[in-house]
Coordinates of C-alpha atoms in Angstrom, one line a residue:
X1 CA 79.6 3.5 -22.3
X2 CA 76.0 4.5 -21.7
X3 CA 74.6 1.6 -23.8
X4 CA 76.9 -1.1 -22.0
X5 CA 76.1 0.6 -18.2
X6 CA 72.8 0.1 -19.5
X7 CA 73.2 -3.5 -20.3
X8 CA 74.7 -4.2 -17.3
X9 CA 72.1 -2.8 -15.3
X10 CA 69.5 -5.1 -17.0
X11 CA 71.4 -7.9 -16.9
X12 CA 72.2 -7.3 -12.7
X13 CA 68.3 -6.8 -12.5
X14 CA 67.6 -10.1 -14.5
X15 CA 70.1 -12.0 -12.9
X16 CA 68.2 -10.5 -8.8
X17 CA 64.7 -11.4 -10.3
X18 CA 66.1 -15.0 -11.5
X19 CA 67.7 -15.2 -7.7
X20 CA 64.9 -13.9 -5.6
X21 CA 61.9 -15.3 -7.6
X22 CA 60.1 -18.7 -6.3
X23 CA 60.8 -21.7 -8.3
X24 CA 58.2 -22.9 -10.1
X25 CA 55.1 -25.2 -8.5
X26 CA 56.6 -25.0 -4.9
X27 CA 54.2 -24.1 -2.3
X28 CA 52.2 -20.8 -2.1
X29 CA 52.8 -18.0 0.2
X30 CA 53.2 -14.0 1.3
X31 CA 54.9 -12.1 -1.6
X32 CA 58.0 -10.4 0.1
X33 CA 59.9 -7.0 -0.1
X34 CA 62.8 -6.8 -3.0
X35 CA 66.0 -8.7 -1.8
X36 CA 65.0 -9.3 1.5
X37 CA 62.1 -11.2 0.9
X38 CA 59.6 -11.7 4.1
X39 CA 62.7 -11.6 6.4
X40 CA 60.7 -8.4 8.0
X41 CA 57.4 -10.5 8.8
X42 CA 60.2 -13.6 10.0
X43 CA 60.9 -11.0 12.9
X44 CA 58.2 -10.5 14.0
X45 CA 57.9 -11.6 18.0
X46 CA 54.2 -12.7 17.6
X47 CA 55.8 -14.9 14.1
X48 CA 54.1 -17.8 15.2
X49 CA 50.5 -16.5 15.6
X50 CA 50.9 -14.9 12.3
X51 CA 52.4 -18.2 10.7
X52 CA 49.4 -19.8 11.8
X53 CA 47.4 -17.3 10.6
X54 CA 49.2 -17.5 7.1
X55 CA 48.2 -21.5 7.3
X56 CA 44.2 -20.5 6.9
X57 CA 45.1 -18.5 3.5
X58 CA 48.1 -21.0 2.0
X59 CA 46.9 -24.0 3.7
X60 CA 49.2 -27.2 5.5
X61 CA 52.4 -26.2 3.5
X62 CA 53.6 -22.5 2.3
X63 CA 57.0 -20.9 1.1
X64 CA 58.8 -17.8 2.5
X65 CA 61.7 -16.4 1.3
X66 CA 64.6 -15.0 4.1
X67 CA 66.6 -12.8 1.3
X68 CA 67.6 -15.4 -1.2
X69 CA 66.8 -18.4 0.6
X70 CA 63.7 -20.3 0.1
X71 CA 61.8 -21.8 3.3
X72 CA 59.2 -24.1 3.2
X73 CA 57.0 -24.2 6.5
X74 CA 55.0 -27.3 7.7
X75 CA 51.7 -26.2 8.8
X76 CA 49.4 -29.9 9.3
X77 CA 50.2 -32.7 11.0
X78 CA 50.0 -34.8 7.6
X79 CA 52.3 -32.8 5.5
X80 CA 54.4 -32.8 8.6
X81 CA 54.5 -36.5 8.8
X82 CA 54.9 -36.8 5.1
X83 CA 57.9 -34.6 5.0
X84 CA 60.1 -36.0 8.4
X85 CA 58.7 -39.6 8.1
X86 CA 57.3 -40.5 4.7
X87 CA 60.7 -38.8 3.1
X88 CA 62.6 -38.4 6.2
X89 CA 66.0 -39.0 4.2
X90 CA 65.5 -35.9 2.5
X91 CA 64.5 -33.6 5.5
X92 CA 66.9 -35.3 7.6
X93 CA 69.8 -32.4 7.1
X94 CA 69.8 -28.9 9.5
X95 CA 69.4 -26.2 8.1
X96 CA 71.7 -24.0 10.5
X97 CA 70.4 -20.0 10.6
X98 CA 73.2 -17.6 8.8
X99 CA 73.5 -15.5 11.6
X100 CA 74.0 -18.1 14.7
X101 CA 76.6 -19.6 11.6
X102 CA 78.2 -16.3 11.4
X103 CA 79.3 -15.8 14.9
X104 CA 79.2 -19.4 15.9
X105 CA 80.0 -22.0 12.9
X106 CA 78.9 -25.5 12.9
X107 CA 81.5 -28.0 13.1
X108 CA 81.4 -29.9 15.7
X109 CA 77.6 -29.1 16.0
X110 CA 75.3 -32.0 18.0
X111 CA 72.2 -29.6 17.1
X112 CA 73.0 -28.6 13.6
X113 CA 75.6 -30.7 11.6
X114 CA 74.3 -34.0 9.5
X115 CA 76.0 -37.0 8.6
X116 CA 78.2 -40.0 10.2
X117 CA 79.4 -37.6 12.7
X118 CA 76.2 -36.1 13.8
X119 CA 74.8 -40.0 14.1
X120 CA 77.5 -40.8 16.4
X121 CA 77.3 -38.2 18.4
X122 CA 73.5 -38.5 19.1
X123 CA 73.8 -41.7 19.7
X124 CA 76.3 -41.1 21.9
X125 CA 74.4 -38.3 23.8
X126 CA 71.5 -40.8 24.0
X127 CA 73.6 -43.2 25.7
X128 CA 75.1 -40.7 28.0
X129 CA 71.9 -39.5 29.5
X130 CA 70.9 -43.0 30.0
X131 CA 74.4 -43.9 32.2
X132 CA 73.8 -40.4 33.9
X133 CA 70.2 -41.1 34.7
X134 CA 68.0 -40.0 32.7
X135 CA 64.2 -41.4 33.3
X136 CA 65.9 -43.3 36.1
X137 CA 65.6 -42.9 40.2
X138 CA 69.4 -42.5 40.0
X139 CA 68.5 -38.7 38.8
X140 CA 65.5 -38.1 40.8
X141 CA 67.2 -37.4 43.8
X142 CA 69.0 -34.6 42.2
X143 CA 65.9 -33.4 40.2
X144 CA 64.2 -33.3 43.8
X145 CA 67.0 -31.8 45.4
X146 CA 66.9 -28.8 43.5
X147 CA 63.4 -28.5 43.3
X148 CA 64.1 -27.7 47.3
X149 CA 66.8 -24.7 46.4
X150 CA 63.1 -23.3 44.5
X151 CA 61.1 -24.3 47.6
X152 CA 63.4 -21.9 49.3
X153 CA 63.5 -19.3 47.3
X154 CA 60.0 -18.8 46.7
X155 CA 60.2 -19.3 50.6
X156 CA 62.0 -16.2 51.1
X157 CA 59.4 -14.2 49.5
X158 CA 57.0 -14.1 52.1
X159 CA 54.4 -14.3 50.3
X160 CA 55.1 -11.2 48.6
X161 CA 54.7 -10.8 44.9
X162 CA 57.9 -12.4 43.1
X163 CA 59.1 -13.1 39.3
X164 CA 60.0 -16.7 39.3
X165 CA 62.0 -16.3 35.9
X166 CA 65.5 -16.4 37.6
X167 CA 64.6 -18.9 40.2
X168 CA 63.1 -21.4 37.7
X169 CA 65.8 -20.9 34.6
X170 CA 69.2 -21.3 37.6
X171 CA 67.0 -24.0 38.8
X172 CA 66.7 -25.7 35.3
X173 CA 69.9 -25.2 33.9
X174 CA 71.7 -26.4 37.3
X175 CA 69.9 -29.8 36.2
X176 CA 71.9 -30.1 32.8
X177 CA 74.7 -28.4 34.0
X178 CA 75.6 -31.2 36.3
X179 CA 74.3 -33.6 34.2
X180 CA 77.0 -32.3 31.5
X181 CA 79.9 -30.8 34.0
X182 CA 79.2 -31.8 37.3
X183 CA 78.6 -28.5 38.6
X184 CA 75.4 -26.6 39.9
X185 CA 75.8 -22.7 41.0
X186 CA 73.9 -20.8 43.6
X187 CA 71.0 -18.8 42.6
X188 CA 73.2 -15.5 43.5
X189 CA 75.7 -16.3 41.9
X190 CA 76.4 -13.6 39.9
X191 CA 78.8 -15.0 37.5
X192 CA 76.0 -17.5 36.9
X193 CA 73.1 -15.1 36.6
X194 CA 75.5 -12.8 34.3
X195 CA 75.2 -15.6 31.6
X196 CA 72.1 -16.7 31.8
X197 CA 70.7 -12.9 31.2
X198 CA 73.0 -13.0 28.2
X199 CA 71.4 -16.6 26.8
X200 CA 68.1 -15.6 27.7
X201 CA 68.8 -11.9 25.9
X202 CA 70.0 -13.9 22.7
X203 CA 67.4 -16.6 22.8
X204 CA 64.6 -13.9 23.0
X205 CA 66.1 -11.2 20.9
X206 CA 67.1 -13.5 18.0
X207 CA 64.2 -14.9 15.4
X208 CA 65.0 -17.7 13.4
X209 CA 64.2 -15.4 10.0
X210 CA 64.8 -12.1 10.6
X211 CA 66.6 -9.1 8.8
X212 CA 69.7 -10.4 10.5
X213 CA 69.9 -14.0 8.9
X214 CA 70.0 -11.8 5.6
X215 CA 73.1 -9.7 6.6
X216 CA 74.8 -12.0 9.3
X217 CA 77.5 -9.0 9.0
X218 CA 75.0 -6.9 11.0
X219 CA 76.3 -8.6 14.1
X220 CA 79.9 -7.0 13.8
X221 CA 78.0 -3.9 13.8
X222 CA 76.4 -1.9 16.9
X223 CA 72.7 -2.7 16.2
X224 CA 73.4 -6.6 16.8
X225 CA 77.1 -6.7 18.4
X226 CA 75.6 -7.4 21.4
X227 CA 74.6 -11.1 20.0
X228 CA 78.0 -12.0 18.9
X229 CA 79.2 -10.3 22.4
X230 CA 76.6 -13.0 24.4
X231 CA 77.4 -15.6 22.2
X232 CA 81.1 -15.7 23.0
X233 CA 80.6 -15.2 26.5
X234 CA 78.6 -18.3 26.7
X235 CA 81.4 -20.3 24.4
X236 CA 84.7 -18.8 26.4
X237 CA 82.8 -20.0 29.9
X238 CA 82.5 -23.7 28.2
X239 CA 86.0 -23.7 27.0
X240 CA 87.1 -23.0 30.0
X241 CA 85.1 -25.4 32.1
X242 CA 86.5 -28.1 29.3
X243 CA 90.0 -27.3 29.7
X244 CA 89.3 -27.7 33.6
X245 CA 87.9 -30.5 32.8
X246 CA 91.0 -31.8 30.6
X247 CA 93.4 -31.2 33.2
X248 CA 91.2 -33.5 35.8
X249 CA 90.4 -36.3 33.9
X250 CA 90.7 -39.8 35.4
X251 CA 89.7 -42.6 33.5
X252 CA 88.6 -44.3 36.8
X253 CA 85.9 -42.0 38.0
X254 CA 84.0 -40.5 35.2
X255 CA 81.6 -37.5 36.9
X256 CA 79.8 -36.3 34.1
X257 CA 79.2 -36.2 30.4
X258 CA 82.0 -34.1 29.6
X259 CA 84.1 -36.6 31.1
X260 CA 82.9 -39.3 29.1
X261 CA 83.3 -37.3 26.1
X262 CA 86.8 -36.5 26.4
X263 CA 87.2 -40.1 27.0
X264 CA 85.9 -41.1 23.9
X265 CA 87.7 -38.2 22.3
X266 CA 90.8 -40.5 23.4
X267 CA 90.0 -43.6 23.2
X268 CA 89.7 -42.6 19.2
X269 CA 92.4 -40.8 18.9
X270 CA 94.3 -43.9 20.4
X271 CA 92.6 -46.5 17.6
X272 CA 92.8 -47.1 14.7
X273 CA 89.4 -46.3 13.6
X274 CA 88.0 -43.1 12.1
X275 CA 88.2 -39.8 14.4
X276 CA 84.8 -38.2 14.6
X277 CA 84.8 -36.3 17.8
X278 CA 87.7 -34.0 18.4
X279 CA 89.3 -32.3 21.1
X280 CA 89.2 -28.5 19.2
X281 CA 85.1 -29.2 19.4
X282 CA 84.7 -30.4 22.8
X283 CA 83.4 -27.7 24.5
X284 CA 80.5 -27.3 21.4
X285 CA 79.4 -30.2 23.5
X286 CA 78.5 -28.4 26.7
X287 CA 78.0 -25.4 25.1
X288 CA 74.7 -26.7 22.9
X289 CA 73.6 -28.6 26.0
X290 CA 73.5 -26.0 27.8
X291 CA 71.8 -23.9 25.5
X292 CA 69.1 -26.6 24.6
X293 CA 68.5 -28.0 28.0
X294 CA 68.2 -24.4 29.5
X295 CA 66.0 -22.3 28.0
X296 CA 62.8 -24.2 26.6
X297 CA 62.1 -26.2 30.0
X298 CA 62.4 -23.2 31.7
X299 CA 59.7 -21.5 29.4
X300 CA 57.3 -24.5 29.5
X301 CA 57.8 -24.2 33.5
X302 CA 56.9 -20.8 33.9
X303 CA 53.9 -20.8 31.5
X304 CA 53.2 -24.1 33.7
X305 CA 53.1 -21.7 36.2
X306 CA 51.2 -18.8 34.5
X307 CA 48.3 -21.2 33.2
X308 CA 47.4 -23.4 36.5
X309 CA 47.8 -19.8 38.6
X310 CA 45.4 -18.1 35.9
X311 CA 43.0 -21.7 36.2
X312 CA 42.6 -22.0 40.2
X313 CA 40.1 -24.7 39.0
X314 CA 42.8 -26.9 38.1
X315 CA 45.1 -25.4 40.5
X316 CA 43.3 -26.4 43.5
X317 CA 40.5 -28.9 42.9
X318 CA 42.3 -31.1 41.0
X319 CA 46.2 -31.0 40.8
X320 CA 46.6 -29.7 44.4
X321 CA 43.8 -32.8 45.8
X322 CA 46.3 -35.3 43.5
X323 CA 49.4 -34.5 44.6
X324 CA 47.7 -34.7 48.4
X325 CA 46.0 -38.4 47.6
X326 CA 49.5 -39.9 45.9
X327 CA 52.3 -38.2 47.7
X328 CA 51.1 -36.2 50.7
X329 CA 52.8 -33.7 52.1
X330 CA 55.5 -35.5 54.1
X331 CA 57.8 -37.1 51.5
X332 CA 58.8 -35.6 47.9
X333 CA 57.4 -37.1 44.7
X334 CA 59.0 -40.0 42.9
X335 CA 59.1 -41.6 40.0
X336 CA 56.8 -44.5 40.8
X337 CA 54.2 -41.5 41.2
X338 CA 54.0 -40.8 37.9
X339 CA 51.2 -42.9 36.5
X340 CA 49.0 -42.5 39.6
X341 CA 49.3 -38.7 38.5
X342 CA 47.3 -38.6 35.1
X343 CA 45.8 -35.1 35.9
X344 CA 49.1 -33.4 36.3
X345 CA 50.6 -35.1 33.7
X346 CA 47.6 -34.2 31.5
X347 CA 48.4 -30.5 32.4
X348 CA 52.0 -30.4 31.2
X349 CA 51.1 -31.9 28.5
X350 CA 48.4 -29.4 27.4
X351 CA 50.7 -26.9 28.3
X352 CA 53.9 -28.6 26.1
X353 CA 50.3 -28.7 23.2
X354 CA 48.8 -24.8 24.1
X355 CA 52.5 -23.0 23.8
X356 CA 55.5 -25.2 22.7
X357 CA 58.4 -24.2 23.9
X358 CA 60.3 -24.1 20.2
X359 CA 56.8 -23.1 18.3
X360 CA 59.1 -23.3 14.9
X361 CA 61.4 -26.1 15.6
X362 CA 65.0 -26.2 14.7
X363 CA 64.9 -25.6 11.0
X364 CA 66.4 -28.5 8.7
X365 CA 67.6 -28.3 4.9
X366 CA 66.4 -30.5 2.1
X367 CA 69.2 -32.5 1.0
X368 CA 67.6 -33.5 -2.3
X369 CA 64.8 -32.0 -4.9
X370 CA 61.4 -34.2 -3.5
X371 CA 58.1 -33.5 -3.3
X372 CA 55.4 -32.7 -0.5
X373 CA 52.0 -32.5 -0.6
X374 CA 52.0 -32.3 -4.5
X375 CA 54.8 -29.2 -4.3
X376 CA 58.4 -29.5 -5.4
X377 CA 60.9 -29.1 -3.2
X378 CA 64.2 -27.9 -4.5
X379 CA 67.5 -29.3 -2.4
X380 CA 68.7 -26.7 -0.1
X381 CA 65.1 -25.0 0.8
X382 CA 65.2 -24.5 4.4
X383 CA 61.6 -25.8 6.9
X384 CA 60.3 -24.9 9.4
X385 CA 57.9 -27.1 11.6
X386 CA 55.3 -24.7 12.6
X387 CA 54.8 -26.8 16.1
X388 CA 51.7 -24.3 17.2
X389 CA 49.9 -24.4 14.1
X390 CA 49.8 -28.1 14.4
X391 CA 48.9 -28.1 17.6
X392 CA 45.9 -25.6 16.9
X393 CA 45.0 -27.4 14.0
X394 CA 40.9 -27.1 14.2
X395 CA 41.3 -30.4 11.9
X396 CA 42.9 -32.4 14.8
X397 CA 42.1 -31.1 18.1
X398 CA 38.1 -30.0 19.2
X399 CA 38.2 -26.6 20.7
X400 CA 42.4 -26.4 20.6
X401 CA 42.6 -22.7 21.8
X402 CA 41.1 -23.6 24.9
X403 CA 43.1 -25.0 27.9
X404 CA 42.0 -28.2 28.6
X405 CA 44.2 -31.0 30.2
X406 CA 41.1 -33.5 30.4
X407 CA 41.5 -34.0 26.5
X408 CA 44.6 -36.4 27.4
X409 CA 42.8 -38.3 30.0
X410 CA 40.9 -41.3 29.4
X411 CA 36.5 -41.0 30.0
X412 CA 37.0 -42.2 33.5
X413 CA 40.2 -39.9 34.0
X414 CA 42.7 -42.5 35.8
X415 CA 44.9 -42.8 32.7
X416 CA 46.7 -40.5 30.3
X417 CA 45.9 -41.3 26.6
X418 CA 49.0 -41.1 24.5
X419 CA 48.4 -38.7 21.7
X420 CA 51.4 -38.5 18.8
X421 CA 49.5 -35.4 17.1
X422 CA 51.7 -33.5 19.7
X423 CA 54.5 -32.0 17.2
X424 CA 56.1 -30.1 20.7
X425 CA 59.3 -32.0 20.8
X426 CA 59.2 -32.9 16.5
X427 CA 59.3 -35.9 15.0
X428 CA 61.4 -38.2 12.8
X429 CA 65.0 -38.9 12.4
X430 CA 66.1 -35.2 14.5
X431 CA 63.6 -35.4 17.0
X432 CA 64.5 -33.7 20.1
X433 CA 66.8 -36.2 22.4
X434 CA 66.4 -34.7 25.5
X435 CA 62.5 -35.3 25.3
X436 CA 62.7 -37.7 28.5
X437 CA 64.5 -34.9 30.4
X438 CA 62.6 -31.8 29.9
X439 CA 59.4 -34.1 31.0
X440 CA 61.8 -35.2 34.0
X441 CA 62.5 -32.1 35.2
X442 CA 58.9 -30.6 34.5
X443 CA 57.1 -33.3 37.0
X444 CA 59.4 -33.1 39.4
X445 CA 59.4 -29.1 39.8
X446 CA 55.4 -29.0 38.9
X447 CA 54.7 -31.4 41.8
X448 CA 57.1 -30.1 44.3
X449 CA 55.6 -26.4 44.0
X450 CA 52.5 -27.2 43.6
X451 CA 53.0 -29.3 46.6
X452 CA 54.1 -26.8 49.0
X453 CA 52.4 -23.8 47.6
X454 CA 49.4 -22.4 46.5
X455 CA 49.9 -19.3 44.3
X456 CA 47.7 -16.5 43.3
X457 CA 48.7 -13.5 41.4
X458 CA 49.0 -10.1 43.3
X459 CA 46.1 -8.1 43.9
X460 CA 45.6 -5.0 41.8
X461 CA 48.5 -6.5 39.6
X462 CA 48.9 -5.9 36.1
X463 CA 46.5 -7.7 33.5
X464 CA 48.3 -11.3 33.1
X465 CA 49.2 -12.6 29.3
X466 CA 49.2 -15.4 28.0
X467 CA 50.3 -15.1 24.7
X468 CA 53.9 -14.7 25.0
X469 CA 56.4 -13.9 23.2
X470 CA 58.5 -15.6 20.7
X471 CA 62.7 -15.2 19.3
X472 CA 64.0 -18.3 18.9
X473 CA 61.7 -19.9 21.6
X474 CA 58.5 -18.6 22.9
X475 CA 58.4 -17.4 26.4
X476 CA 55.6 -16.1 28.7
X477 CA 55.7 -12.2 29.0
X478 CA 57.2 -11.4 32.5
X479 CA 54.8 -12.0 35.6
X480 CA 54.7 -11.9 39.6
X481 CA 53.0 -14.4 41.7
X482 CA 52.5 -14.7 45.4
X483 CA 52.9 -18.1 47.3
X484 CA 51.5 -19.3 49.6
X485 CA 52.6 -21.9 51.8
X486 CA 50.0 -25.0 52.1

């Protein structure tokens, strides 16, 4: 019995090593810990600084392993390009993280499920924003008119110091709730602020590699419950705005996307054509709207925020004397403004370049062995576009740790100058759809603030950051301002 316990015990070991090894010839990296693999350094909230700082030692493409799973990250803008363009096919699939699968699933997913389905879907989420007013006037009005619910707000301060990060996330995610429900809620709302602490709690607590994507059971237990606790808050509030929703429907006056989603969800069931979007998924919908279109504008915003306060340079010389020469101070920007606005524009997009709001992307799957940068790739590795590292990239950009908005203006500074080294919002087949909204929404609020106020941070105040911090997205470190009204 000895001798076969024995056996067995080599042959369990063999058959770990065989499972947690790296292929052979795929790309170089950190050696990791015995069954969990680097899922301790994936955890890390600074993972993007040291990913970045990985890139100098294993250079534009490296491996990790999260437990079992190989994951490949993209590290250059060429092996980037290579990968989702050259042999986008193959890194066209998501690769969804094992514990947001565990509590969550993915059927019905618009942010993580591949195929005929998915295709439709985007496209039909594409073609929703654009009815709804998306990068038209028809939405500016509303963008404008909650900019003036944050006016107030800040107005109520007194020019005392204030964290903005309530204000500018209700503010942000009233924008895509109406866009997807019809519905905006009061910034004391406390239903509302109730579930926004619980996104923002998941969003900042979760990493996309961590200890937890290894034992996705964790979240049934104490440490984590509080994840799957948030997460099916957030799902039982859209199920039952959907059933609301349901029971309301009229065909004749369609208010939001959710309508016109359940409209499509009958009009298939009614044909005779293939059923891709069902009624048990429709509030998935909503739900990854919500969770896309919240969090990451709100985080560019405030670090927005945090960099032109820290810079009064730009704050006052420049943005403050642009908005005064184009819109003045008796009528709210437009659209129209935009292009006669190339230094503010310039400064969001330095901002969206110096910290991207999703620093890793949303990881996809390799749906078939290929090659990159001279590596194999075996089908099912998961990657990671490492956003920041491109964006840093001493290769690409001159001086690219220092905020500069000027490098997106033209010599004469009257005109932006388009710049697709940017990997902020990805790129490829799955790049991110609601692109054209987040910039929306973050000229709009950027012009209207910066419009009415000038803000400074508090005297004697603590030492300002602006690293951030990173979970799933990166996010400035909390901060209090004081505005002052122009």
């Amino acid at each position: 019995m000895s001798v076969v316990g024995a056996v067995l015990v080599v042959l369990l070991l063999a058959a770990a090593t065989r499972l947690f090894r790296r292929p052979k010839n795929v790309p170089p990296g950190p050696s990791g810990l015995p069954i969990i693999g680097n899922a301790l350094t994936m955890t890390s909230s600074d993972l993007y600084w040291t990913l970045t700082k990985y890139s100098k030692t294993y250079g534009g493409i490296m491996s990790l392993k999260i437990g079992p799973k190989l994951v490949i990250v993209l590290n250059s803008l060429d092996i980037a390009k290579e990968a989702y363009i050259d042999r986008g096919a193959a890194f066209s699939k998501r690769f969804m993280p094992p514990a947001v699968k565990y509590m969550v699933g993915w059927k019905g997913s618009l942010i993580f499920d591949d195929g005929p389905t998915w295709r439709e879907r985007r496209k039909f989420i594409l073609s929703a924003f654009r009815d709804f007013g998306v990068g038209k006037r028809s939405l500016e009005q509303r963008v404008n008119e909650e900019a003036g619910y944050i006016i107030d707000a800040i107005d109520q301060s007194n020019g005392q110091p204030l964290d903005l990060h309530h204000i500018i996330n209700n503010a942000v995610s009233n924008i895509i709730c109406s866009l997807s429900f019809g519905e905006r809620f009061d910034y004391n709302d406390e239903r509302f602020k109730e579930l926004l602490h619980k996104l923002y709690v998941n969003v900042s607590s979760i990493s996309l590699g961590g200890i937890v994507h290894v034992f996705p059971f964790l979240t049934d237990t104490p440490i984590y419950g509080y994840m799957k606790t948030n997460f099916l808050s957030l799902v039982n509030f859209m199920k039952k705005l959907t059933k609301e929703h349901e029971d309301t429907l009229n065909a004749n006056d369609v208010r939001d996307i959710l309508d016109k989603y359940l409209l499509e969800i009958k009009r298939q069931e009614d044909s005779e054509e293939e059923i891709r979007f069902k009624k048990t998924d429709d509030w998935r919908l909503v739900f990854e709207l919500f969770l896309a279109g919240t969090d990451t504008t709100t985080n560019t915003l405030l670090f927005t925020i945090l960099f032109v306060t820290y810079y009064q340079d730009i704050q006052q010389k420049v943005m403050f004397e642009e908005i005064m020469e184009v819109v003045g101070d008796a009528r709210r920007p437009q659209l129209t403004d935009r292009p006669n606005m190339p230094y503010t524009e310039a400064t969001i997009l330095e901002v969206l370049r110096h910290r991207p709001a999703a620093p890793l992307g949303v990881p996809r799957m390799v749906s078939s062995d290929t090659t990159v940068g001279g590596y194999f790739i075996p089908e099912g590795t998961g990657v990671f576009l490492n956003a920041f590292a491109i964006n840093h990239d001493e290769q690409v950009w001159d001086n690219p740790y220092t905020f500069d908005p000027t490098r997106f203006l033209s010599h004469d500074g009257k005109k932006i100058v388009k710049d697709d080294r940017v990997m902020t919002f990805g790129t490829g087949r799955r790049a991110c759809l609601g692109e054209n909204l987040a910039r929306m929404e973050l000229f709009f609020f950027v012009t209207n603030i910066f419009q009415r106020f000038h803000l400074r941070f508090p005297a004697n105040g603590a030492k300002i950051d602006l690293k951030g911090t990173q979970g799933i997205t990166l996010k400035p470190l909390p901060f209090e301002i004081c505005a002052e009204r122009r």
